PDB file of C-alpha atoms and ligand atoms in Angstrom:
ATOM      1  CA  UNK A  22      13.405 -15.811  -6.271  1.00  0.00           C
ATOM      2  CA  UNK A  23      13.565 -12.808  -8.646  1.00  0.00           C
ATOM      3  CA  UNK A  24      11.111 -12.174 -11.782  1.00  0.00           C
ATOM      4  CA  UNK A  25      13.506 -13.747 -14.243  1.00  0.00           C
ATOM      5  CA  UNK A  26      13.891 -17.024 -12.161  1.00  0.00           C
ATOM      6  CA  UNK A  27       9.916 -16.742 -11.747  1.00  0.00           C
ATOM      7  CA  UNK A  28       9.362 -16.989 -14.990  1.00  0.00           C
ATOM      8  CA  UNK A  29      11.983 -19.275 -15.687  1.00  0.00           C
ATOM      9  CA  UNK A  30       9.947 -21.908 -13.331  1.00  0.00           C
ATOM     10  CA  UNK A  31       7.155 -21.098 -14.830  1.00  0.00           C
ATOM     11  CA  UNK A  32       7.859 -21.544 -18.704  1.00  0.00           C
ATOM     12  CA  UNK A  33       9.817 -25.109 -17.599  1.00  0.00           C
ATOM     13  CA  UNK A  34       7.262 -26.291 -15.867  1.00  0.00           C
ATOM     14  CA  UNK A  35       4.699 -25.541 -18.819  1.00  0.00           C
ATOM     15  CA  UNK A  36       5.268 -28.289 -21.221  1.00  0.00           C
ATOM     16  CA  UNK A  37       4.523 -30.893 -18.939  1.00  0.00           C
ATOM     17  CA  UNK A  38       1.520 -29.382 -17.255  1.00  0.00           C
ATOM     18  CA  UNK A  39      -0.106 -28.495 -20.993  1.00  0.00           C
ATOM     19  CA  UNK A  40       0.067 -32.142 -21.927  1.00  0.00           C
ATOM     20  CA  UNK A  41      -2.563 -33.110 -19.127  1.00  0.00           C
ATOM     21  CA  UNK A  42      -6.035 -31.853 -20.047  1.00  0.00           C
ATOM     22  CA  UNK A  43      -7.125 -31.716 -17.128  1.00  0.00           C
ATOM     23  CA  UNK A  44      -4.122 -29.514 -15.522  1.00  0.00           C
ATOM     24  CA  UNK A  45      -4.147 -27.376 -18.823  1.00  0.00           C
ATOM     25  CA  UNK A  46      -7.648 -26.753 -17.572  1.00  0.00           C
ATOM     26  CA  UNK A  47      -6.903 -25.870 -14.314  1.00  0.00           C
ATOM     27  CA  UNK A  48      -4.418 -23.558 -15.353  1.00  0.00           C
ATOM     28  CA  UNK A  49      -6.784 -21.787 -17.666  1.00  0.00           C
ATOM     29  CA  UNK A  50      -8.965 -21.649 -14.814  1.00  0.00           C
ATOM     30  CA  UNK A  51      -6.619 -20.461 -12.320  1.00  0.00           C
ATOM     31  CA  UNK A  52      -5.555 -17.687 -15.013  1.00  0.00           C
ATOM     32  CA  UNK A  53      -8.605 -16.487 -15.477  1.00  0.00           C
ATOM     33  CA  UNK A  54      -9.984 -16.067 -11.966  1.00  0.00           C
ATOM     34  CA  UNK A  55      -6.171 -14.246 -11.398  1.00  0.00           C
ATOM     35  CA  UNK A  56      -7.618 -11.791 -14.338  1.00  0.00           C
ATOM     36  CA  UNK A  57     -10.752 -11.365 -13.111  1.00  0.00           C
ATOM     37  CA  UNK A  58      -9.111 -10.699  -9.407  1.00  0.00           C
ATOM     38  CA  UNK A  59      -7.200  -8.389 -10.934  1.00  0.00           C
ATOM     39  CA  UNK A  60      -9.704  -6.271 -12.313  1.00  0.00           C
ATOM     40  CA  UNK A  61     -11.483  -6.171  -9.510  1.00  0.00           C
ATOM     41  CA  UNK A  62      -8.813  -4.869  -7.229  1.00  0.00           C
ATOM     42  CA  UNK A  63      -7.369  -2.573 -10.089  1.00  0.00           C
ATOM     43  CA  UNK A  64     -11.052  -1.005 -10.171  1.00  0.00           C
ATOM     44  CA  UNK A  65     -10.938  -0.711  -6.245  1.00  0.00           C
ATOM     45  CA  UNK A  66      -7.864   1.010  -6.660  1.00  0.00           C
ATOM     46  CA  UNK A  67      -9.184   3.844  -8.927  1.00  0.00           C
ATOM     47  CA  UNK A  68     -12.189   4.201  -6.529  1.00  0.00           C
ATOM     48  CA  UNK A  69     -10.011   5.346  -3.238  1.00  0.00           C
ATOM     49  CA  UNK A  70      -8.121   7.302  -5.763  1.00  0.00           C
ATOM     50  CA  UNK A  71     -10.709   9.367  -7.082  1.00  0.00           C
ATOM     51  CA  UNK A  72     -12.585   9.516  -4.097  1.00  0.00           C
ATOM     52  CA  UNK A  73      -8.972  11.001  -2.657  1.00  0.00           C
ATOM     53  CA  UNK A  74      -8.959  13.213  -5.542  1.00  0.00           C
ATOM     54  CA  UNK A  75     -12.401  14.701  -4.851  1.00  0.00           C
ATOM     55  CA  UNK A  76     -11.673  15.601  -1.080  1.00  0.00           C
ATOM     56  CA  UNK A  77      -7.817  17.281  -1.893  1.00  0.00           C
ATOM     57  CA  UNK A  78     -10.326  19.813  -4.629  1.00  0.00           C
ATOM     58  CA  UNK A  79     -12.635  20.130  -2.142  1.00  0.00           C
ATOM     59  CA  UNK A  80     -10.239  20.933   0.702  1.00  0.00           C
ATOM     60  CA  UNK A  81      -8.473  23.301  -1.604  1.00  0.00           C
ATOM     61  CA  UNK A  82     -11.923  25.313  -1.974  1.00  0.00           C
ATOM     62  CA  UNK A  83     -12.370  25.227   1.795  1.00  0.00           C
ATOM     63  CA  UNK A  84      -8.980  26.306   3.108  1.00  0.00           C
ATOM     64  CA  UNK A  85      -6.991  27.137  -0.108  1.00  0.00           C
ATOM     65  CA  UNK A  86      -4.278  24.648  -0.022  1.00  0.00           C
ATOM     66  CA  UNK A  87      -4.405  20.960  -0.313  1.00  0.00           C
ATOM     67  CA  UNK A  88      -3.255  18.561   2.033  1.00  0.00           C
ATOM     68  CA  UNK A  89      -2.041  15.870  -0.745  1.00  0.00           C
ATOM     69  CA  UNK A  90       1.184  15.971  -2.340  1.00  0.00           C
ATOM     70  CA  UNK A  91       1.128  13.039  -4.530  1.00  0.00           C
ATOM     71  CA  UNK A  92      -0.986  10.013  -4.934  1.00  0.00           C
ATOM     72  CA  UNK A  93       0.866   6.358  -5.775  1.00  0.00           C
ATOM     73  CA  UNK A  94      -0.179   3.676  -6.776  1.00  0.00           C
ATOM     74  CA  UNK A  95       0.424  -0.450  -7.014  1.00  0.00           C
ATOM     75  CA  UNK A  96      -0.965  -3.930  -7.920  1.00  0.00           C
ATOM     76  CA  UNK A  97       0.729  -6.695  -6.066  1.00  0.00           C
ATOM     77  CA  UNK A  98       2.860  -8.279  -9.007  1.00  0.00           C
ATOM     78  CA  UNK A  99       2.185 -12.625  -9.073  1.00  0.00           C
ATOM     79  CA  UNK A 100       5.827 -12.903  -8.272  1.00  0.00           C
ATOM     80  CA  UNK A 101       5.203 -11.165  -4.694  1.00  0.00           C
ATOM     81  CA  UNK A 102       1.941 -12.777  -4.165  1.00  0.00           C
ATOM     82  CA  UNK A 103       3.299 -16.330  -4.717  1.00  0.00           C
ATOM     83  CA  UNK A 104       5.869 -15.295  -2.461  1.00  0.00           C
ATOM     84  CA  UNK A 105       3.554 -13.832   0.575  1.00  0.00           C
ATOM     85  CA  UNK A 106       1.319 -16.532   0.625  1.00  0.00           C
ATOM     86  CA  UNK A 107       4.738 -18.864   0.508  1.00  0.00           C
ATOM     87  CA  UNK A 108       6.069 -17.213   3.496  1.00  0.00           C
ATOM     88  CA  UNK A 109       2.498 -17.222   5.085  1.00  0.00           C
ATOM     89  CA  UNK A 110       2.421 -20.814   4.662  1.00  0.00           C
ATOM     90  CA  UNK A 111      -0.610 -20.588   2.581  1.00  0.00           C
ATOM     91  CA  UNK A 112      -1.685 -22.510  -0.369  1.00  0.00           C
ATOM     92  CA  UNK A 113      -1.214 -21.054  -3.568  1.00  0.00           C
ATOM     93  CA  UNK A 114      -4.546 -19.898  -4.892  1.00  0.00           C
ATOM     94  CA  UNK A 115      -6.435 -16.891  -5.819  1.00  0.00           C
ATOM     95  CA  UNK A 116      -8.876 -17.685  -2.672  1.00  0.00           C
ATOM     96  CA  UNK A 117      -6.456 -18.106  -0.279  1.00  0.00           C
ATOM     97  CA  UNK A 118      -4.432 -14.660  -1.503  1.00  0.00           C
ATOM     98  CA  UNK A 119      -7.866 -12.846  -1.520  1.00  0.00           C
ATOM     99  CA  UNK A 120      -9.220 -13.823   1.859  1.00  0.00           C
ATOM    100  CA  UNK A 121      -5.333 -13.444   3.689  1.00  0.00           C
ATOM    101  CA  UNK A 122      -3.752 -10.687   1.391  1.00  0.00           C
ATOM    102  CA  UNK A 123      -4.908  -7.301   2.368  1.00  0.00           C
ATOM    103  CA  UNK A 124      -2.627  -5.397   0.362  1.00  0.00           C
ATOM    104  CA  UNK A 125      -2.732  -6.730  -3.014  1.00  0.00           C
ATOM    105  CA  UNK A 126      -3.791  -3.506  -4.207  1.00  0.00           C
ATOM    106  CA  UNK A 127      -1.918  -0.774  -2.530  1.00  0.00           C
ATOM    107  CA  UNK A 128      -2.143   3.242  -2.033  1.00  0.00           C
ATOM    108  CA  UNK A 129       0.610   5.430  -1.278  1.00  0.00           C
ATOM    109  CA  UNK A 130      -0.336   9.124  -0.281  1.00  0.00           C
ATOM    110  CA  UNK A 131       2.372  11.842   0.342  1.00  0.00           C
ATOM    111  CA  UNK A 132       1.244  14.826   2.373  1.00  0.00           C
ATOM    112  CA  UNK A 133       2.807  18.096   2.960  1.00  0.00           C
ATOM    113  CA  UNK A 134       2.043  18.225   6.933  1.00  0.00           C
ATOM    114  CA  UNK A 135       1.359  15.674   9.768  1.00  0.00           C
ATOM    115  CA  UNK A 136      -1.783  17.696  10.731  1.00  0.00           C
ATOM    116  CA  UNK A 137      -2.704  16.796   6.827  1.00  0.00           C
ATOM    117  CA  UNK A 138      -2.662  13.145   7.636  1.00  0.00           C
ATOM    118  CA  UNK A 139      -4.776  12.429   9.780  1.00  0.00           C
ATOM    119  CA  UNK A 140      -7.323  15.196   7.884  1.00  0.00           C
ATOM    120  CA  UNK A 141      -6.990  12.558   5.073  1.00  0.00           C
ATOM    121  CA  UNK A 142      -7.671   9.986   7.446  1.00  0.00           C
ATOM    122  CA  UNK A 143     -10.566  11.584   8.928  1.00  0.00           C
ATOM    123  CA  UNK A 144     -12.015  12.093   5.761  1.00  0.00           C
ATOM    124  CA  UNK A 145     -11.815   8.353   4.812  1.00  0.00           C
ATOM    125  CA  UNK A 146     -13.149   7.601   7.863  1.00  0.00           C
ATOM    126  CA  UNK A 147     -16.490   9.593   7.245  1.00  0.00           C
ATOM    127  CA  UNK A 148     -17.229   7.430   4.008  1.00  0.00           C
ATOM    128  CA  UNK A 149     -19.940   5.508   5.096  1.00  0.00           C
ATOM    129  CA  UNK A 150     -19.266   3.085   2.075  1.00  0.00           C
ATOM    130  CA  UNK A 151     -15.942   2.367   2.804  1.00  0.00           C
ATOM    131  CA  UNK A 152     -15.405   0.393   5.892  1.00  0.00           C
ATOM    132  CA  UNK A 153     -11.729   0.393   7.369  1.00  0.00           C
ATOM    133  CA  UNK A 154     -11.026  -2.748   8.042  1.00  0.00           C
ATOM    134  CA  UNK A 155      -7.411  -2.036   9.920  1.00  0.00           C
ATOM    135  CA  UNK A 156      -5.928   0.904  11.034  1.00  0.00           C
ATOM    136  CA  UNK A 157      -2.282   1.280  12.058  1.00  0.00           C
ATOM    137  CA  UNK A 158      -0.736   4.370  13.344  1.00  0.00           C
ATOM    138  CA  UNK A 159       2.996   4.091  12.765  1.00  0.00           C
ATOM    139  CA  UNK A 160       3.156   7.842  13.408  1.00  0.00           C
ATOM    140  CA  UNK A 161       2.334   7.634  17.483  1.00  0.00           C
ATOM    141  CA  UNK A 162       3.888   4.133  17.372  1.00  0.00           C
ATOM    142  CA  UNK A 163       6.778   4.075  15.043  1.00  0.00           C
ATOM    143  CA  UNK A 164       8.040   0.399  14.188  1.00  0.00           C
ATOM    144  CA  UNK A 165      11.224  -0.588  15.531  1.00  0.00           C
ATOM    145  CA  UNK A 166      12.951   0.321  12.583  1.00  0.00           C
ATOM    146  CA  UNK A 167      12.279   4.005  12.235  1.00  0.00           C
ATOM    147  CA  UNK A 168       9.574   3.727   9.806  1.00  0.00           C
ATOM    148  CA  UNK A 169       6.470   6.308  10.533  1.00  0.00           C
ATOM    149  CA  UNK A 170       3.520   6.044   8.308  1.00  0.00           C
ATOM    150  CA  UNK A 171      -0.845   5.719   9.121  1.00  0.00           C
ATOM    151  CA  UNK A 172      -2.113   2.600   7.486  1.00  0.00           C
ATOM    152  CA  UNK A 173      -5.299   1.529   6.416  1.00  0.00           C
ATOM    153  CA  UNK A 174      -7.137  -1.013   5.003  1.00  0.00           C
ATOM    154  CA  UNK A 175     -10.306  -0.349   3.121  1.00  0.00           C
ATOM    155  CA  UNK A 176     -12.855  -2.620   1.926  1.00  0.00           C
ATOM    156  CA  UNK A 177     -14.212  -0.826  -1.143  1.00  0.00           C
ATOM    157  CA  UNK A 178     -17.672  -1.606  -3.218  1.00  0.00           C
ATOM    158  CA  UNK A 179     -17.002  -1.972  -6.795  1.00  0.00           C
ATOM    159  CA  UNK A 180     -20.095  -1.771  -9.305  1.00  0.00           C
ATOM    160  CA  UNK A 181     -19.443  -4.150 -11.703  1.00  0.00           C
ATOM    161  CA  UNK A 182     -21.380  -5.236 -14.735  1.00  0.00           C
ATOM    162  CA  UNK A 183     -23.994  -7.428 -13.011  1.00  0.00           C
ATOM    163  CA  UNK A 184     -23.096  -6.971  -9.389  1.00  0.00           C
ATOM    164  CA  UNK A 185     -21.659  -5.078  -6.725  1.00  0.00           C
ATOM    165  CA  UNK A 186     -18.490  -6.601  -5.079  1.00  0.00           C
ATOM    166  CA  UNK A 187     -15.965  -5.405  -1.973  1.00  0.00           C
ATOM    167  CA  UNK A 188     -12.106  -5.342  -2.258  1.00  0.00           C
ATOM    168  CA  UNK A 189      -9.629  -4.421   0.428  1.00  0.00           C
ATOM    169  CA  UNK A 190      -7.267  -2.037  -0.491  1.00  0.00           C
ATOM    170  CA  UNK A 191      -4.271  -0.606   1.615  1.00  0.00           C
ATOM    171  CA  UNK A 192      -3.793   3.001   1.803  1.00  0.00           C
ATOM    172  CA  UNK A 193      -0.147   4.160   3.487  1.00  0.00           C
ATOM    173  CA  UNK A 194      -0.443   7.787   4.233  1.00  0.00           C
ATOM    174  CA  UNK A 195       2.230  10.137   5.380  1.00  0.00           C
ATOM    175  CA  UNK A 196       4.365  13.200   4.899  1.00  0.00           C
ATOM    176  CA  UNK A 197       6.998  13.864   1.957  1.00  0.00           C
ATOM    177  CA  UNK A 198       9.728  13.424   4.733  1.00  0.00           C
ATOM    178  CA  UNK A 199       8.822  10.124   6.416  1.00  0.00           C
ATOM    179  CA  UNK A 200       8.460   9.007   2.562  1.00  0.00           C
ATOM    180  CA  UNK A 201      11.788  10.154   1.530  1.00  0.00           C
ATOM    181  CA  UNK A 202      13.206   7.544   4.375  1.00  0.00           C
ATOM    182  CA  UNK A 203      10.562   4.509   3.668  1.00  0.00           C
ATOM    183  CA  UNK A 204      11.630   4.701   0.272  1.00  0.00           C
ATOM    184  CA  UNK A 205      15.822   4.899   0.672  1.00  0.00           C
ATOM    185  CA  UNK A 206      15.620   2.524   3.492  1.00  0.00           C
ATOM    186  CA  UNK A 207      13.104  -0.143   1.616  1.00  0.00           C
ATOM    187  CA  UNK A 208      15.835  -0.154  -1.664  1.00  0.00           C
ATOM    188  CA  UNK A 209      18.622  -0.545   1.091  1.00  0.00           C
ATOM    189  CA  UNK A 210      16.846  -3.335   2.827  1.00  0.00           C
ATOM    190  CA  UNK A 211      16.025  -5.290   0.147  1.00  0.00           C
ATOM    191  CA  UNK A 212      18.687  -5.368  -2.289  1.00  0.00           C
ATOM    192  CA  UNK A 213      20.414  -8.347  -3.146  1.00  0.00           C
ATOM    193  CA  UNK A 214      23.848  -7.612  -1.857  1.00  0.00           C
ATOM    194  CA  UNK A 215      22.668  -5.844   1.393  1.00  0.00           C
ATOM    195  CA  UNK A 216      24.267  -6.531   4.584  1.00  0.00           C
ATOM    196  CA  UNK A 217      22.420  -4.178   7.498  1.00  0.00           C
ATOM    197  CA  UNK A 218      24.380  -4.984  10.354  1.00  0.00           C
ATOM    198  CA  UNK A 219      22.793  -3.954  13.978  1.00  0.00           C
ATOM    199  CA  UNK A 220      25.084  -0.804  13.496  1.00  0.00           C
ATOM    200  CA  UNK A 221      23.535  -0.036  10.201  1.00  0.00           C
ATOM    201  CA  UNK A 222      19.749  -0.345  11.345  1.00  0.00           C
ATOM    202  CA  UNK A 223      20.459   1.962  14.303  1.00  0.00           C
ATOM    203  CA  UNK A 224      22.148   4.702  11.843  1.00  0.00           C
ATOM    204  CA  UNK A 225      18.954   4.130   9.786  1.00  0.00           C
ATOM    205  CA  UNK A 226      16.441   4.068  13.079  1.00  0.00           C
ATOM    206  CA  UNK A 227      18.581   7.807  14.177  1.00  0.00           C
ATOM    207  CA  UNK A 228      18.035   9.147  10.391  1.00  0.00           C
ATOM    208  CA  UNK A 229      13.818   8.294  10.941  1.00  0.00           C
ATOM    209  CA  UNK A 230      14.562   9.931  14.664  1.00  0.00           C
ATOM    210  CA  UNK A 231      16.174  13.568  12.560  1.00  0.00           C
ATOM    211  CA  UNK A 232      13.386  13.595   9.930  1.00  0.00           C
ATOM    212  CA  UNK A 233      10.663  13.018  12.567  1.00  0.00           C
ATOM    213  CA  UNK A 234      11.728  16.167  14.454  1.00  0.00           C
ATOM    214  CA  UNK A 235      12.271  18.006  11.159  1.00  0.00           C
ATOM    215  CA  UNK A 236       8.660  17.134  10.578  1.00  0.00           C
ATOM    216  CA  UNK A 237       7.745  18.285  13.654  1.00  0.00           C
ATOM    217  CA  UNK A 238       9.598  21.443  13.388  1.00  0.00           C
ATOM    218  CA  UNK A 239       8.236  22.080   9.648  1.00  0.00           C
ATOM    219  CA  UNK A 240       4.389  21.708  11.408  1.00  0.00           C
ATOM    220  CA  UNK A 241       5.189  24.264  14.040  1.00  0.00           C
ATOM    221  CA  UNK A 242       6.054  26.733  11.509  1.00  0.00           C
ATOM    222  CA  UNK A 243       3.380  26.460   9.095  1.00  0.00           C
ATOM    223  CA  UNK A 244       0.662  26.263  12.143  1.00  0.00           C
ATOM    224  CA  UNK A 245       2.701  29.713  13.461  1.00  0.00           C
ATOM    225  CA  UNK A 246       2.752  31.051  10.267  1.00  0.00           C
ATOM    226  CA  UNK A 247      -0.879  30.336   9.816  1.00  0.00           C
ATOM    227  CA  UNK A 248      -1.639  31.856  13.185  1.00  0.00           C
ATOM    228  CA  UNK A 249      -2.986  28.329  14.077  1.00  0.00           C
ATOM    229  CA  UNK A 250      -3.278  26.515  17.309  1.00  0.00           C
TER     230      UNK A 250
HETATM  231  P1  0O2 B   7       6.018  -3.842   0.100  1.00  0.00           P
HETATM  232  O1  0O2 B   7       6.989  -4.302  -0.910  1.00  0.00           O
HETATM  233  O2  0O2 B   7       6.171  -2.378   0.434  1.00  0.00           O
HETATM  234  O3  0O2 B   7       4.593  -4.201  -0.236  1.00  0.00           O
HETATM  235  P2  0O2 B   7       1.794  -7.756   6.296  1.00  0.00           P
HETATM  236  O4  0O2 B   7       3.316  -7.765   6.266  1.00  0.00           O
HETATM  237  O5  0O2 B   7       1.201  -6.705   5.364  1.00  0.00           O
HETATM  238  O6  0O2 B   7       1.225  -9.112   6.060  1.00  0.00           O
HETATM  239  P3  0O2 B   7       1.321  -6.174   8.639  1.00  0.00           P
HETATM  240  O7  0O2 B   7       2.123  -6.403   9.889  1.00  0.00           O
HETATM  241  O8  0O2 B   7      -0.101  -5.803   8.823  1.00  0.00           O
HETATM  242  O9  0O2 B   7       1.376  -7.462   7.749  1.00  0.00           O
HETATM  243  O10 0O2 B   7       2.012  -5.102   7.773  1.00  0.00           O
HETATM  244  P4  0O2 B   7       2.512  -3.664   8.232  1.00  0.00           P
HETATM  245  O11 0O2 B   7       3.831  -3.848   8.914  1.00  0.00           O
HETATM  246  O12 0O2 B   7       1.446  -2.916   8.928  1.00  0.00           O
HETATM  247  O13 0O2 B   7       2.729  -2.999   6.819  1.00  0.00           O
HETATM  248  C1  0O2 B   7       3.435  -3.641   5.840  1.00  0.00           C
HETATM  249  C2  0O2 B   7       3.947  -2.621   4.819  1.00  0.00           C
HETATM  250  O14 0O2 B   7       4.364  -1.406   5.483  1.00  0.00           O
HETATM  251  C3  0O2 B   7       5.177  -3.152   4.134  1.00  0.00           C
HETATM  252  O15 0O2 B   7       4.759  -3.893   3.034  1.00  0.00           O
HETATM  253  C4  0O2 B   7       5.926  -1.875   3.763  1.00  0.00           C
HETATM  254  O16 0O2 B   7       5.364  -1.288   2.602  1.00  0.00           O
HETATM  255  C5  0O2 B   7       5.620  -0.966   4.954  1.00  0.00           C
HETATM  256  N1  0O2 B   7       6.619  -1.121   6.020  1.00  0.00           N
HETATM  257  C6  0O2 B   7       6.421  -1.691   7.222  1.00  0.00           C
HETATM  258  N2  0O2 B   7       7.543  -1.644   7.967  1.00  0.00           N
HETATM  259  C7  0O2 B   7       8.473  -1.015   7.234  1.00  0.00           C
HETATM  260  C8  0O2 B   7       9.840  -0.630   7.460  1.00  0.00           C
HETATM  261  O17 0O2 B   7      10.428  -0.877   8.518  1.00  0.00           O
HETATM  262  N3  0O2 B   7      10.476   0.021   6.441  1.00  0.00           N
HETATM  263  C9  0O2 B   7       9.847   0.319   5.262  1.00  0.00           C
HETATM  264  N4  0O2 B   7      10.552   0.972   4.331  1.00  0.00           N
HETATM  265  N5  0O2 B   7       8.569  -0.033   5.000  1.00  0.00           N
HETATM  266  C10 0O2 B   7       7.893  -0.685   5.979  1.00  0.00           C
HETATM  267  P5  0O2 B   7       5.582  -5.165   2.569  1.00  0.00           P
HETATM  268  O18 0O2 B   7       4.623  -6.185   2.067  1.00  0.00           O
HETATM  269  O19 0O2 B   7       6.528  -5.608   3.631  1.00  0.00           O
HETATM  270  O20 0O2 B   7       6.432  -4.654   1.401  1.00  0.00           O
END
């Protein structure tokens, strides 16, 4: 189901549920824990990323070059949520999407180097107030398909108004390269009209292959130039 169809559901299905009290109630309810949900994993979200901010400035004053090329960022639209916890078999509430969705709220970090990744992931990792909840490396285990990344989830304390709460958020780290062919092969995956034969998948799965041993290649130079072991 697309957005327009999602909201085409939705706005159908209104009339009927607003004439109930009781169900207008419950959607009320529903909305506004879905806000407040929100917030919470919107405000998670700025956390890593300013925390991530902080350690590229201060890696910069160490070593004079930063390890981060570019910092992304995403909230996990309704549509896709409904949909995940669909597929997942899950019922459709904010409780069941917070306790089985970890990547409603979702980093994407480019860096320049390999070496760079796992200095970002190092880094994370000696936060004593974030605590990685799942770690992934794609790079030393690509999937099937090619795709190279390091994942990880974070469960992050938030300091709200009255209390202090945890959200998970997923951070996908890796270089400008394996990005480049995440990003091409993710829009020619999943759109619409797509038809990725076996052939196709193993042209894309050889195109991950080049760029890995570009990436490679690009490290040995910079370490050489850098008179680096
Ligand atoms: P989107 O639209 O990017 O959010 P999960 O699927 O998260 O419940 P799992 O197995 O822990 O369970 O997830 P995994 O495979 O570690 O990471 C999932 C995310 O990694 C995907 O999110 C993609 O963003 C990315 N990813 C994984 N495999 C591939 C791949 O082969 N190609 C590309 N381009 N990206 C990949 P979503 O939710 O599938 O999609």
């Amino acid at each position: 189901m697309d957005d327009k169809d999602f909201y085409i559901e939705a706005l159908d299905n209104l009339p009927a549920l607003v004439e109930n009290k009781s169900v207008k109630e419950q959607f009320q309810q529903v909305f506004y824990d879905f806000l407040q949900l929100q917030h919470l994993y919107d405000s998670a979200i700025e956390v890593v990323k300013t925390s991530l901010s902080i350690l590229d400035s201060e890696f910069s004053v160490k070593f004079q070059r930063n390890p981060i090329h570019n910092i992304e960022s995403r909230l996990k639209s309704p549509q896709s949520i409904i949909g995940k916890l669909r597929k997942k078999g899950l019922p459709l509430t904010t409780d069941a999407a917070q306790k089985n969705l970890l990547d409603m709220a979702g980093i994407r970090v480019t860096c320049c180097y390999i070496s760079d990744i796992y200095a970002v992931v190092e880094m994370l990792s000696q936060r004593d107030d974030f605590v990685i909840i799942k770690q992934k490396d794609y790079i030393k285990n690509p999937k099937p398909s090619g795709y190279r990344s390091y994942h990880l989830v974070v469960n992050v304390p938030v300091y709200l108004w009255s209390q202090k709460k945890y959200a998970p958020v997923e951070i996908q780290i890796r270089t400008i390269a394996m990005d480049f062919w995440a990003s091409l092969e993710h829009q020619l995956k999943y759109k619409p009209s797509a038809a990725i034969t076996p052939e196709i998948s193993e042209e894309l799965r050889v195109c991950a292959e080049r760029i890995a041993e570009t990436d490679m290649q690009m490290q040995r130079i910079f370490m050489e130039i850098n008179n680096l072991d």
